[in-house]
Structure formats: structure tokens, C-alpha cells
Amino acid sequence: MINLQRALRGMSPPQTDQDRAERFNASMAKREAGNFYWGFISLGYHERMAIYALYNFARQVDDEADSLGANNENLPARLAVHRDRIVRAGRGDFGEDPILRVLAEAMARYKIPERELQMLVDGCEMDYTQQRYATFDDLKTYCNLVASVVGRMCVRIFGFSDPVALERADDLGMALQLTNILRDVREDAVDMKRVYLPQEDLTRYGIPEAALSTGEIHPGWNRLVQHHIARAREFFVSGYEVLRYIPRRPAACVKTMAGIYEELLKKIEREPHLPLRERTALSKTEKLRVVVKSWLSSG
């Protein structure tokens, strides 16, 4: 009898397709999400699984654009496959696709509009059709598609007390994307042949586009960096207002993700030439410091 009881205690319920899909999404997010994963872990189970699936889908679409390259003529057709996946997820037709299975549940549970997911694909398609942005207003259109709309969908998953939360999420997504653009200046120019810094800013501060690839320092670079950081911080200030409208645990998630990106900005501010040399990053210790601070301030 004792041996039977021990055996029963050691037995696990059979794994369902949903269990396996959720495990797949959790593993992929942990492997791929980088800075964002540190925020994800503060969420409740259902919210966390929905965010994992949303992130994983966005990552697949983004990787499609990056792996094929901005000038690859096959990109629109490949992205059309992801557009169809969104439509199928919206009607609960996910087949054997583990990301789509969990994403479909999230769309239904949290009322994520199909159109917002399609906007994300629109943004990635812009990397095929446009590799330069004349003005900041032009860049904002791109950032809205690849970042702000993601923040908006996250807030739908978190829950909110006032629809203005969606607008503040747009601003926070803009702040994060502007930080990405500065962080990845050299990588984007060299590997992807893309320049996201507005051409009007490069001209204003006397920075030839070639310098982004070669790392050559020009007198106006520091002032351009200061200008870009000030612009990003304006969006951080407005974006942080979202915390007033979402629950405590998601607030810790948002504070963690945004806090890590603010620390990246501070690092670049202290060393403005860093983005011309390498991709700016935080150490694990620096990230943990942000996590602890975010959790304590959300308690």
C-alpha cells in the first residue's frame, strides 16, 4: 500500500496538446525574448502565456524580414503566410502550430483585434519597402506599426480601467522602439542596410550616413544622440502613465521592461560613441537590479 501511494504521488496527469503548446511558447520566449523576458515573469499564468505567444509570433514575423533581407523579393509572399495565420487564429483554426494555438486562445480571451496583429506584419513589410525615413513623422509611422501596436495588445492582455491606457501604451512602445533604434545603429546599417535615424536629423547634425557603418566619429554625433535620447524620454514620461490604469502585477512587468530600456539610454548617454562601436547591452546584474526595483515599487 505504501509503495502504491508513493507511485500515485509520483504520477503526473497526461499532457494535452494545449500543455505542450504552452510549454513550447514558454521555452521559446525564455530563449529569445532577452530584455522583455525579465518583465514577463512577473505576470500571472494566463497573462504570461498570452504574452509569450504574442511575443513569439511577433518574433517569427520580425525574423522573417531580417533573415530574408530588406531587398528580398520573396518577403511579401512570406509575410502573406503570417497574415493568413492571423486570420486562422481569429477563427480558432490553429492546426499543429503551437504558437498559433496559444495565440488563438489569447485573442479570444483578451479580445485582441485581428487588425492589430495585421498592423505588426505591415510594419515588418515596411522593412522591405522602405529602408530610410526622411523625417521623424515618417519614422513614427513605422514605430507605431512595429512597437506601439504591440504595447496596445499587451495592455489588452493586462486589463485596464480606462481606454486612455491604450494611448499611453502607444507612447511607451514608441519610447522602447526609439531606444532600440539608437542601440542598434551600427548593426542595422552594416547587416541590414537600414537607417532608422531620420535623414533630417543626420543632416541637421552633420552626420554622413556612411559613418553609421564605419563608426567614424563626427563632431555633431554627441548632439544627435542627446536629441534622440531627449525625444525618447518624452515618450517614456507619457508612456509611464499607463501604470495608472493597469493591475499591480502587469505594472511590475511594464516597469521592468521599460526600466531596462531606460538603463540602456543612460548607458548610451554616458558613452555616446558606444552605438557606433557595438550593440549596447546591460549585464545580468544590471537587469536584476531593475527587476528588484520594479517589483518592490509595485508591491
Short mmCIF file of N, CA and C in Angstrom, two decimals, residues 25-101:
data_model
loop_
_atom_site.label_atom_id
_atom_site.label_comp_id
_atom_site.label_asym_id
_atom_site.label_seq_id
_atom_site.Cartn_x
_atom_site.Cartn_y
_atom_site.Cartn_z
N ASN A 25 5.84 27.55 -26.07
CA ASN A 25 5.88 29.02 -26.07
C ASN A 25 6.74 29.56 -24.93
N ALA A 26 6.62 28.93 -23.76
CA ALA A 26 7.43 29.37 -22.61
C ALA A 26 8.92 29.19 -22.90
N SER A 27 9.27 28.06 -23.50
CA SER A 27 10.67 27.78 -23.80
C SER A 27 11.22 28.75 -24.84
N MET A 28 10.43 29.02 -25.88
CA MET A 28 10.88 29.93 -26.93
C MET A 28 11.06 31.35 -26.39
N ALA A 29 10.09 31.80 -25.59
CA ALA A 29 10.19 33.16 -25.03
C ALA A 29 11.40 33.29 -24.12
N LYS A 30 11.64 32.28 -23.32
CA LYS A 30 12.80 32.33 -22.42
C LYS A 30 14.10 32.39 -23.22
N ARG A 31 14.13 31.69 -24.33
CA ARG A 31 15.34 31.64 -25.16
C ARG A 31 15.53 32.91 -25.98
N GLU A 32 14.43 33.50 -26.46
CA GLU A 32 14.53 34.57 -27.45
C GLU A 32 14.21 35.97 -26.94
N ALA A 33 13.47 36.09 -25.85
CA ALA A 33 12.89 37.40 -25.51
C ALA A 33 13.87 38.38 -24.91
N GLY A 34 15.01 37.91 -24.42
CA GLY A 34 16.03 38.84 -23.94
C GLY A 34 15.52 39.76 -22.85
N ASN A 35 15.61 41.07 -23.08
CA ASN A 35 15.22 42.06 -22.08
C ASN A 35 13.77 41.94 -21.67
N PHE A 36 12.89 41.59 -22.61
CA PHE A 36 11.47 41.53 -22.29
C PHE A 36 11.14 40.39 -21.33
N TYR A 37 11.88 39.29 -21.40
CA TYR A 37 11.56 38.13 -20.57
C TYR A 37 11.62 38.47 -19.08
N TRP A 38 12.51 39.37 -18.72
CA TRP A 38 12.63 39.76 -17.32
C TRP A 38 11.34 40.39 -16.80
N GLY A 39 10.57 41.01 -17.67
CA GLY A 39 9.27 41.55 -17.28
C GLY A 39 8.17 40.51 -17.30
N PHE A 40 8.23 39.61 -18.28
CA PHE A 40 7.18 38.60 -18.45
C PHE A 40 6.99 37.76 -17.18
N ILE A 41 8.07 37.45 -16.48
CA ILE A 41 7.99 36.50 -15.37
C ILE A 41 7.18 37.02 -14.18
N SER A 42 6.85 38.31 -14.16
CA SER A 42 6.06 38.84 -13.05
C SER A 42 4.56 38.66 -13.27
N LEU A 43 4.15 38.21 -14.45
CA LEU A 43 2.73 38.11 -14.78
C LEU A 43 2.10 36.84 -14.23
N GLY A 44 0.77 36.87 -14.08
CA GLY A 44 0.03 35.67 -13.74
C GLY A 44 0.07 34.68 -14.89
N TYR A 45 -0.33 33.44 -14.64
CA TYR A 45 -0.13 32.37 -15.62
C TYR A 45 -0.78 32.65 -16.97
N HIS A 46 -2.08 32.95 -16.99
CA HIS A 46 -2.78 33.13 -18.26
C HIS A 46 -2.25 34.34 -19.02
N GLU A 47 -1.99 35.44 -18.30
CA GLU A 47 -1.44 36.62 -18.95
C GLU A 47 -0.05 36.32 -19.51
N ARG A 48 0.73 35.58 -18.74
CA ARG A 48 2.09 35.26 -19.17
C ARG A 48 2.08 34.41 -20.44
N MET A 49 1.21 33.40 -20.49
CA MET A 49 1.14 32.55 -21.67
C MET A 49 0.69 33.35 -22.90
N ALA A 50 -0.25 34.26 -22.70
CA ALA A 50 -0.71 35.10 -23.82
C ALA A 50 0.41 36.00 -24.32
N ILE A 51 1.17 36.58 -23.40
CA ILE A 51 2.28 37.45 -23.77
C ILE A 51 3.37 36.64 -24.47
N TYR A 52 3.64 35.43 -23.98
CA TYR A 52 4.62 34.57 -24.65
C TYR A 52 4.22 34.35 -26.11
N ALA A 53 2.96 33.98 -26.34
CA ALA A 53 2.51 33.69 -27.70
C ALA A 53 2.57 34.94 -28.57
N LEU A 54 2.18 36.08 -28.01
CA LEU A 54 2.24 37.33 -28.77
C LEU A 54 3.68 37.67 -29.13
N TYR A 55 4.57 37.56 -28.15
CA TYR A 55 5.98 37.85 -28.42
C TYR A 55 6.53 36.88 -29.47
N ASN A 56 6.24 35.59 -29.31
CA ASN A 56 6.79 34.59 -30.22
C ASN A 56 6.31 34.80 -31.66
N PHE A 57 5.03 35.15 -31.80
CA PHE A 57 4.52 35.42 -33.14
C PHE A 57 5.23 36.64 -33.73
N ALA A 58 5.33 37.70 -32.93
CA ALA A 58 6.00 38.92 -33.40
C ALA A 58 7.45 38.62 -33.78
N ARG A 59 8.09 37.77 -33.00
CA ARG A 59 9.48 37.43 -33.28
C ARG A 59 9.60 36.66 -34.59
N GLN A 60 8.67 35.74 -34.83
CA GLN A 60 8.70 34.99 -36.08
C GLN A 60 8.57 35.92 -37.29
N VAL A 61 7.65 36.87 -37.19
CA VAL A 61 7.44 37.80 -38.30
C VAL A 61 8.67 38.69 -38.50
N ASP A 62 9.21 39.20 -37.41
CA ASP A 62 10.38 40.06 -37.49
C ASP A 62 11.59 39.31 -38.04
N ASP A 63 11.76 38.07 -37.58
CA ASP A 63 12.88 37.27 -38.07
C ASP A 63 12.74 36.97 -39.56
N GLU A 64 11.51 36.85 -40.02
CA GLU A 64 11.28 36.62 -41.44
C GLU A 64 11.86 37.77 -42.26
N ALA A 65 11.56 38.99 -41.83
CA ALA A 65 12.06 40.17 -42.53
C ALA A 65 13.57 40.27 -42.44
N ASP A 66 14.12 40.00 -41.28
CA ASP A 66 15.56 40.14 -41.09
C ASP A 66 16.36 39.05 -41.80
N SER A 67 15.84 37.83 -41.77
CA SER A 67 16.60 36.72 -42.36
C SER A 67 16.60 36.78 -43.89
N LEU A 68 15.50 37.24 -44.47
CA LEU A 68 15.44 37.32 -45.92
C LEU A 68 16.12 38.57 -46.45
N GLY A 69 16.19 39.62 -45.61
CA GLY A 69 16.83 40.85 -46.04
C GLY A 69 15.81 41.82 -46.61
N ALA A 70 16.13 43.09 -46.52
CA ALA A 70 15.19 44.15 -46.90
C ALA A 70 14.85 44.12 -48.38
N ASN A 71 15.75 43.64 -49.22
CA ASN A 71 15.53 43.70 -50.67
C ASN A 71 15.11 42.37 -51.27
N ASN A 72 14.83 41.39 -50.44
CA ASN A 72 14.47 40.08 -50.96
C ASN A 72 13.03 40.12 -51.49
N GLU A 73 12.90 39.76 -52.76
CA GLU A 73 11.58 39.86 -53.40
C GLU A 73 10.59 38.84 -52.87
N ASN A 74 11.06 37.83 -52.13
CA ASN A 74 10.16 36.82 -51.59
C ASN A 74 9.48 37.24 -50.29
N LEU A 75 9.94 38.36 -49.70
CA LEU A 75 9.43 38.73 -48.39
C LEU A 75 7.92 38.96 -48.36
N PRO A 76 7.33 39.72 -49.29
CA PRO A 76 5.86 39.91 -49.22
C PRO A 76 5.08 38.60 -49.23
N ALA A 77 5.54 37.65 -50.03
CA ALA A 77 4.85 36.35 -50.07
C ALA A 77 4.99 35.61 -48.76
N ARG A 78 6.18 35.69 -48.17
CA ARG A 78 6.40 35.01 -46.88
C ARG A 78 5.56 35.65 -45.78
N LEU A 79 5.46 36.97 -45.82
CA LEU A 79 4.65 37.66 -44.82
C LEU A 79 3.16 37.37 -45.02
N ALA A 80 2.78 37.11 -46.25
CA ALA A 80 1.37 36.76 -46.52
C ALA A 80 0.99 35.48 -45.77
N VAL A 81 1.94 34.59 -45.59
CA VAL A 81 1.69 33.37 -44.82
C VAL A 81 1.33 33.72 -43.38
N HIS A 82 2.03 34.70 -42.81
CA HIS A 82 1.74 35.11 -41.43
C HIS A 82 0.41 35.85 -41.35
N ARG A 83 0.08 36.58 -42.38
CA ARG A 83 -1.24 37.24 -42.40
C ARG A 83 -2.35 36.18 -42.36
N ASP A 84 -2.16 35.13 -43.11
CA ASP A 84 -3.15 34.04 -43.11
C ASP A 84 -3.20 33.34 -41.76
N ARG A 85 -2.05 33.20 -41.10
CA ARG A 85 -2.02 32.60 -39.76
C ARG A 85 -2.87 33.41 -38.79
N ILE A 86 -2.81 34.74 -38.91
CA ILE A 86 -3.61 35.61 -38.04
C ILE A 86 -5.10 35.36 -38.27
N VAL A 87 -5.48 35.30 -39.53
CA VAL A 87 -6.90 35.06 -39.86
C VAL A 87 -7.35 33.72 -39.28
N ARG A 88 -6.50 32.70 -39.43
CA ARG A 88 -6.86 31.37 -38.92
C ARG A 88 -6.95 31.36 -37.40
N ALA A 89 -6.01 32.07 -36.75
CA ALA A 89 -6.05 32.14 -35.28
C ALA A 89 -7.34 32.81 -34.82
N GLY A 90 -7.78 33.83 -35.56
CA GLY A 90 -9.00 34.55 -35.19
C GLY A 90 -10.23 33.67 -35.22
N ARG A 91 -10.20 32.64 -36.06
CA ARG A 91 -11.37 31.74 -36.10
C ARG A 91 -11.10 30.42 -35.39
N GLY A 92 -9.98 30.36 -34.66
CA GLY A 92 -9.68 29.17 -33.87
C GLY A 92 -9.15 28.01 -34.67
N ASP A 93 -8.62 28.26 -35.84
CA ASP A 93 -8.09 27.22 -36.72
C ASP A 93 -6.56 27.27 -36.65
N PHE A 94 -5.97 26.53 -35.71
CA PHE A 94 -4.53 26.63 -35.49
C PHE A 94 -3.76 25.38 -35.88
N GLY A 95 -4.47 24.30 -36.23
CA GLY A 95 -3.79 23.09 -36.66
C GLY A 95 -2.78 22.59 -35.64
N GLU A 96 -1.56 22.29 -36.11
CA GLU A 96 -0.50 21.76 -35.25
C GLU A 96 0.48 22.86 -34.82
N ASP A 97 0.13 24.11 -35.07
CA ASP A 97 1.02 25.25 -34.79
C ASP A 97 0.93 25.63 -33.31
N PRO A 98 1.96 25.37 -32.49
CA PRO A 98 1.85 25.63 -31.05
C PRO A 98 1.74 27.12 -30.70
N ILE A 99 2.39 27.97 -31.48
CA ILE A 99 2.28 29.41 -31.21
C ILE A 99 0.88 29.88 -31.54
N LEU A 100 0.36 29.43 -32.68
CA LEU A 100 -0.98 29.84 -33.08
C LEU A 100 -2.04 29.32 -32.11
N ARG A 101 -1.85 28.13 -31.58
CA ARG A 101 -2.81 27.56 -30.63
C ARG A 101 -2.96 28.49 -29.41
#
